[in-house]
């Protein structure tokens, strides 16, 4: 998995572009990245167009990001989910919890 960070501090926006597999092996890396770079962020975007696989561990981290942002008065959106991710979000009901654009 690769995570690319694009931060705009002027408007408190962070975009994390994720590619590869988001699973038990790689989810801790994303979780650490979120905790490290989300301080002071009011709008978090997870660009998931290049995520080829997401497991329950990956879903947990995405939900954690959502809860983290909501608890600080911010927002989190999933951008451009791959077809696989969209199917998983729909099958688990996460599409009704997350803001998917």
GROMACS .gro file of N, CA and C in nm:
model
  303
    1UNK      N    1   0.083  -0.117   0.000
    1UNK     CA    2   0.000   0.000   0.000
    1UNK      C    3   0.088   0.124   0.000
    2UNK      N    4   0.043   0.225  -0.071
    2UNK     CA    5   0.112   0.354  -0.076
    2UNK      C    6   0.014   0.462  -0.034
    3UNK      N    7   0.061   0.555   0.049
    3UNK     CA    8  -0.020   0.667   0.093
    3UNK      C    9   0.051   0.796   0.054
    4UNK      N   10  -0.019   0.880  -0.022
    4UNK     CA   11   0.035   1.009  -0.061
    4UNK      C   12  -0.045   1.116   0.011
    5UNK      N   13   0.024   1.209   0.071
    5UNK     CA   14  -0.039   1.314   0.152
    5UNK      C   15  -0.034   1.448   0.079
    6UNK      N   16  -0.147   1.517   0.077
    6UNK     CA   17  -0.153   1.653   0.022
    6UNK      C   18  -0.228   1.738   0.123
    7UNK      N   19  -0.157   1.829   0.187
    7UNK     CA   20  -0.217   1.909   0.295
    7UNK      C   21  -0.222   2.055   0.255
    8UNK      N   22  -0.336   2.117   0.280
    8UNK     CA   23  -0.353   2.260   0.259
    8UNK      C   24  -0.385   2.320   0.396
    9UNK      N   25  -0.285   2.370   0.463
    9UNK     CA   26  -0.303   2.420   0.599
    9UNK      C   27  -0.386   2.547   0.603
   10UNK      N   28  -0.387   2.625   0.494
   10UNK     CA   29  -0.462   2.750   0.491
   10UNK      C   30  -0.612   2.725   0.510
   11UNK      N   31  -0.661   2.612   0.456
   11UNK     CA   32  -0.804   2.582   0.472
   11UNK      C   33  -0.825   2.454   0.553
   12UNK      N   34  -0.723   2.410   0.622
   12UNK     CA   35  -0.731   2.291   0.710
   12UNK      C   36  -0.784   2.168   0.638
   13UNK      N   37  -0.731   2.143   0.518
   13UNK     CA   38  -0.774   2.030   0.435
   13UNK      C   39  -0.659   1.932   0.417
   14UNK      N   40  -0.692   1.803   0.425
   14UNK     CA   41  -0.593   1.698   0.403
   14UNK      C   42  -0.652   1.593   0.310
   15UNK      N   43  -0.577   1.561   0.206
   15UNK     CA   44  -0.616   1.454   0.114
   15UNK      C   45  -0.510   1.344   0.125
   16UNK      N   46  -0.557   1.223   0.158
   16UNK     CA   47  -0.469   1.106   0.159
   16UNK      C   48  -0.511   1.017   0.043
   17UNK      N   49  -0.423   1.002  -0.054
   17UNK     CA   50  -0.447   0.914  -0.168
   17UNK      C   51  -0.387   0.778  -0.136
   18UNK      N   52  -0.472   0.677  -0.140
   18UNK     CA   53  -0.431   0.542  -0.101
   18UNK      C   54  -0.433   0.453  -0.224
   19UNK      N   55  -0.330   0.371  -0.239
   19UNK     CA   56  -0.328   0.276  -0.350
   19UNK      C   57  -0.280   0.140  -0.298
   20UNK      N   58  -0.326   0.035  -0.366
   20UNK     CA   59  -0.287  -0.100  -0.327
   20UNK      C   60  -0.393  -0.167  -0.243
   21UNK      N   61  -0.349  -0.251  -0.151
   21UNK     CA   62  -0.439  -0.329  -0.065
   21UNK      C   63  -0.447  -0.265   0.074
   22UNK      N   64  -0.570  -0.250   0.122
   22UNK     CA   65  -0.592  -0.199   0.257
   22UNK      C   66  -0.648  -0.315   0.338
   23UNK      N   67  -0.557  -0.386   0.405
   23UNK     CA   68  -0.596  -0.509   0.474
   23UNK      C   69  -0.528  -0.516   0.611
   24UNK      N   70  -0.530  -0.632   0.671
   24UNK     CA   71  -0.475  -0.651   0.805
   24UNK      C   72  -0.329  -0.609   0.815
   25UNK      N   73  -0.255  -0.631   0.709
   25UNK     CA   74  -0.112  -0.599   0.709
   25UNK      C   75  -0.088  -0.449   0.696
   26UNK      N   76  -0.169  -0.380   0.615
   26UNK     CA   77  -0.142  -0.240   0.585
   26UNK      C   78  -0.228  -0.140   0.663
   27UNK      N   79  -0.339  -0.185   0.720
   27UNK     CA   80  -0.429  -0.095   0.793
   27UNK      C   81  -0.359  -0.020   0.907
   28UNK      N   82  -0.270  -0.085   0.983
   28UNK     CA   83  -0.202  -0.011   1.090
   28UNK      C   84  -0.120   0.108   1.038
   29UNK      N   85  -0.066   0.095   0.918
   29UNK     CA   86   0.011   0.205   0.858
   29UNK      C   87  -0.080   0.325   0.832
   30UNK      N   88  -0.199   0.299   0.777
   30UNK     CA   89  -0.294   0.407   0.752
   30UNK      C   90  -0.342   0.468   0.884
   31UNK      N   91  -0.369   0.385   0.982
   31UNK     CA   92  -0.414   0.434   1.112
   31UNK      C   93  -0.309   0.526   1.174
   32UNK      N   94  -0.184   0.487   1.169
   32UNK     CA   95  -0.075   0.571   1.223
   32UNK      C   96  -0.065   0.702   1.148
   33UNK      N   97  -0.078   0.696   1.017
   33UNK     CA   98  -0.072   0.816   0.934
   33UNK      C   99  -0.185   0.911   0.969
   34UNK      N  100  -0.306   0.857   0.987
   34UNK     CA  101  -0.421   0.940   1.022
   34UNK      C  102  -0.400   1.009   1.157
   35UNK      N  103  -0.353   0.935   1.254
   35UNK     CA  104  -0.333   0.993   1.387
   35UNK      C  105  -0.221   1.097   1.386
   36UNK      N  106  -0.122   1.076   1.301
   36UNK     CA  107  -0.007   1.165   1.293
   36UNK      C  108  -0.039   1.297   1.222
   37UNK      N  109  -0.114   1.290   1.114
   37UNK     CA  110  -0.128   1.409   1.031
   37UNK      C  111  -0.266   1.475   1.036
   38UNK      N  112  -0.358   1.423   1.114
   38UNK     CA  113  -0.493   1.481   1.115
   38UNK      C  114  -0.512   1.593   1.215
   39UNK      N  115  -0.412   1.621   1.295
   39UNK     CA  116  -0.423   1.730   1.394
   39UNK      C  117  -0.441   1.864   1.322
   40UNK      N  118  -0.544   1.938   1.363
   40UNK     CA  119  -0.570   2.069   1.302
   40UNK      C  120  -0.643   2.062   1.171
   41UNK      N  121  -0.678   1.942   1.125
   41UNK     CA  122  -0.748   1.926   0.998
   41UNK      C  123  -0.899   1.931   1.022
   42UNK      N  124  -0.968   2.007   0.939
   42UNK     CA  125  -1.113   2.016   0.950
   42UNK      C  126  -1.183   1.939   0.838
   43UNK      N  127  -1.113   1.914   0.728
   43UNK     CA  128  -1.170   1.840   0.616
   43UNK      C  129  -1.070   1.735   0.570
   44UNK      N  130  -1.106   1.608   0.589
   44UNK     CA  131  -1.020   1.497   0.551
   44UNK      C  132  -1.084   1.424   0.433
   45UNK      N  133  -1.006   1.399   0.330
   45UNK     CA  134  -1.052   1.326   0.214
   45UNK      C  135  -0.963   1.203   0.194
   46UNK      N  136  -1.024   1.087   0.183
   46UNK     CA  137  -0.951   0.965   0.151
   46UNK      C  138  -0.980   0.932   0.006
   47UNK      N  139  -0.881   0.950  -0.080
   47UNK     CA  140  -0.896   0.917  -0.222
   47UNK      C  141  -0.863   0.770  -0.238
   48UNK      N  142  -0.965   0.691  -0.271
   48UNK     CA  143  -0.950   0.545  -0.274
   48UNK      C  144  -0.967   0.487  -0.414
   49UNK      N  145  -0.941   0.568  -0.517
   49UNK     CA  146  -0.961   0.519  -0.654
   49UNK      C  147  -0.865   0.407  -0.691
   50UNK      N  148  -0.750   0.402  -0.626
   50UNK     CA  149  -0.650   0.301  -0.658
   50UNK      C  150  -0.640   0.189  -0.553
   51UNK      N  151  -0.740   0.178  -0.467
   51UNK     CA  152  -0.743   0.070  -0.369
   51UNK      C  153  -0.804  -0.052  -0.436
   52UNK      N  154  -0.725  -0.157  -0.452
   52UNK     CA  155  -0.772  -0.275  -0.523
   52UNK      C  156  -0.843  -0.375  -0.432
   53UNK      N  157  -0.819  -0.363  -0.300
   53UNK     CA  158  -0.881  -0.456  -0.205
   53UNK      C  159  -0.892  -0.387  -0.070
   54UNK      N  160  -1.005  -0.407  -0.001
   54UNK     CA  161  -1.020  -0.357   0.135
   54UNK      C  162  -1.083  -0.467   0.220
   55UNK      N  163  -1.021  -0.495   0.334
   55UNK     CA  164  -1.070  -0.599   0.425
   55UNK      C  165  -1.145  -0.532   0.541
   56UNK      N  166  -1.190  -0.614   0.635
   56UNK     CA  167  -1.259  -0.559   0.752
   56UNK      C  168  -1.164  -0.471   0.834
   57UNK      N  169  -1.037  -0.502   0.835
   57UNK     CA  170  -0.939  -0.418   0.904
   57UNK      C  171  -0.929  -0.281   0.839
   58UNK      N  172  -0.934  -0.279   0.707
   58UNK     CA  173  -0.933  -0.153   0.634
   58UNK      C  174  -1.060  -0.073   0.659
   59UNK      N  175  -1.174  -0.141   0.663
   59UNK     CA  176  -1.301  -0.074   0.694
   59UNK      C  177  -1.296  -0.011   0.833
   60UNK      N  178  -1.237  -0.083   0.927
   60UNK     CA  179  -1.227  -0.032   1.064
   60UNK      C  180  -1.149   0.099   1.068
   61UNK      N  181  -1.040   0.106   0.993
   61UNK     CA  182  -0.959   0.228   0.992
   61UNK      C  183  -1.032   0.343   0.923
   62UNK      N  184  -1.105   0.314   0.816
   62UNK     CA  185  -1.183   0.418   0.748
   62UNK      C  186  -1.290   0.472   0.844
   63UNK      N  187  -1.356   0.383   0.917
   63UNK     CA  188  -1.457   0.424   1.013
   63UNK      C  189  -1.392   0.502   1.128
   64UNK      N  190  -1.274   0.461   1.171
   64UNK     CA  191  -1.200   0.532   1.274
   64UNK      C  192  -1.170   0.676   1.229
   65UNK      N  193  -1.130   0.692   1.103
   65UNK     CA  194  -1.103   0.826   1.049
   65UNK      C  195  -1.229   0.912   1.053
   66UNK      N  196  -1.341   0.852   1.017
   66UNK     CA  197  -1.469   0.923   1.020
   66UNK      C  198  -1.500   0.968   1.163
   67UNK      N  199  -1.488   0.878   1.259
   67UNK     CA  200  -1.518   0.910   1.399
   67UNK      C  201  -1.422   1.015   1.454
   68UNK      N  202  -1.296   1.005   1.418
   68UNK     CA  203  -1.195   1.100   1.462
   68UNK      C  204  -1.230   1.241   1.414
   69UNK      N  205  -1.268   1.253   1.289
   69UNK     CA  206  -1.299   1.385   1.234
   69UNK      C  207  -1.429   1.440   1.293
   70UNK      N  208  -1.530   1.357   1.307
   70UNK     CA  209  -1.658   1.403   1.363
   70UNK      C  210  -1.639   1.448   1.508
   71UNK      N  211  -1.558   1.376   1.583
   71UNK     CA  212  -1.537   1.410   1.724
   71UNK      C  213  -1.466   1.543   1.743
   72UNK      N  214  -1.394   1.590   1.640
   72UNK     CA  215  -1.324   1.718   1.650
   72UNK      C  216  -1.396   1.829   1.574
   73UNK      N  217  -1.519   1.799   1.529
   73UNK     CA  218  -1.598   1.899   1.458
   73UNK      C  219  -1.564   1.910   1.310
   74UNK      N  220  -1.490   1.815   1.259
   74UNK     CA  221  -1.452   1.816   1.118
   74UNK      C  222  -1.537   1.721   1.036
   75UNK      N  223  -1.493   1.697   0.913
   75UNK     CA  224  -1.565   1.606   0.824
   75UNK      C  225  -1.467   1.516   0.752
   76UNK      N  226  -1.515   1.401   0.710
   76UNK     CA  227  -1.433   1.306   0.634
   76UNK      C  228  -1.515   1.256   0.517
   77UNK      N  229  -1.453   1.253   0.401
   77UNK     CA  230  -1.518   1.203   0.280
   77UNK      C  231  -1.428   1.101   0.212
   78UNK      N  232  -1.492   1.000   0.154
   78UNK     CA  233  -1.421   0.904   0.071
   78UNK      C  234  -1.440   0.950  -0.073
   79UNK      N  235  -1.331   0.976  -0.142
   79UNK     CA  236  -1.336   1.021  -0.280
   79UNK      C  237  -1.306   0.907  -0.375
   80UNK      N  238  -1.380   0.903  -0.484
   80UNK     CA  239  -1.351   0.812  -0.596
   80UNK      C  240  -1.323   0.669  -0.554
   81UNK      N  241  -1.408   0.606  -0.472
   81UNK     CA  242  -1.376   0.468  -0.433
   81UNK      C  243  -1.372   0.377  -0.555
   82UNK      N  244  -1.278   0.285  -0.554
   82UNK     CA  245  -1.271   0.187  -0.663
   82UNK      C  246  -1.400   0.106  -0.664
   83UNK      N  247  -1.426   0.035  -0.771
   83UNK     CA  248  -1.547  -0.047  -0.779
   83UNK      C  249  -1.552  -0.148  -0.665
   84UNK      N  250  -1.438  -0.207  -0.633
   84UNK     CA  251  -1.434  -0.305  -0.525
   84UNK      C  252  -1.470  -0.240  -0.392
   85UNK      N  253  -1.410  -0.124  -0.364
   85UNK     CA  254  -1.440  -0.053  -0.239
   85UNK      C  255  -1.587  -0.015  -0.232
   86UNK      N  256  -1.641   0.036  -0.341
   86UNK     CA  257  -1.782   0.076  -0.343
   86UNK      C  258  -1.871  -0.044  -0.311
   87UNK      N  259  -1.840  -0.160  -0.369
   87UNK     CA  260  -1.919  -0.280  -0.343
   87UNK      C  261  -1.911  -0.320  -0.196
   88UNK      N  262  -1.793  -0.311  -0.137
   88UNK     CA  263  -1.775  -0.345   0.005
   88UNK      C  264  -1.851  -0.245   0.093
   89UNK      N  265  -1.841  -0.117   0.062
   89UNK     CA  266  -1.914  -0.015   0.139
   89UNK      C  267  -2.065  -0.041   0.133
   90UNK      N  268  -2.115  -0.076   0.016
   90UNK     CA  269  -2.258  -0.102   0.000
   90UNK      C  270  -2.300  -0.230   0.071
   91UNK      N  271  -2.220  -0.334   0.060
   91UNK     CA  272  -2.254  -0.463   0.122
   91UNK      C  273  -2.253  -0.456   0.275
   92UNK      N  274  -2.170  -0.369   0.330
   92UNK     CA  275  -2.160  -0.359   0.476
   92UNK      C  276  -2.247  -0.248   0.534
   93UNK      N  277  -2.308  -0.169   0.448
   93UNK     CA  278  -2.390  -0.058   0.495
   93UNK      C  279  -2.310   0.067   0.529
   94UNK      N  280  -2.180   0.062   0.505
   94UNK     CA  281  -2.094   0.177   0.533
   94UNK      C  282  -2.126   0.296   0.443
   95UNK      N  283  -2.187   0.269   0.328
   95UNK     CA  284  -2.222   0.378   0.236
   95UNK      C  285  -2.326   0.472   0.298
   96UNK      N  286  -2.401   0.423   0.397
   96UNK     CA  287  -2.499   0.509   0.462
   96UNK      C  288  -2.439   0.585   0.580
   97UNK      N  289  -2.319   0.546   0.623
   97UNK     CA  290  -2.251   0.611   0.735
   97UNK      C  291  -2.150   0.713   0.683
   98UNK      N  292  -2.078   0.677   0.578
   98UNK     CA  293  -1.972   0.760   0.524
   98UNK      C  294  -2.023   0.855   0.417
   99UNK      N  295  -1.955   0.966   0.402
   99UNK     CA  296  -1.982   1.058   0.291
   99UNK      C  297  -1.895   1.013   0.174
  100UNK      N  298  -1.956   0.957   0.071
  100UNK     CA  299  -1.881   0.904  -0.043
  100UNK      C  300  -1.911   0.992  -0.164
  101UNK      N  301  -1.803   1.050  -0.220
  101UNK     CA  302  -1.817   1.140  -0.335
  101UNK      C  303  -1.735   1.090  -0.451
   0.00000   0.00000   0.00000
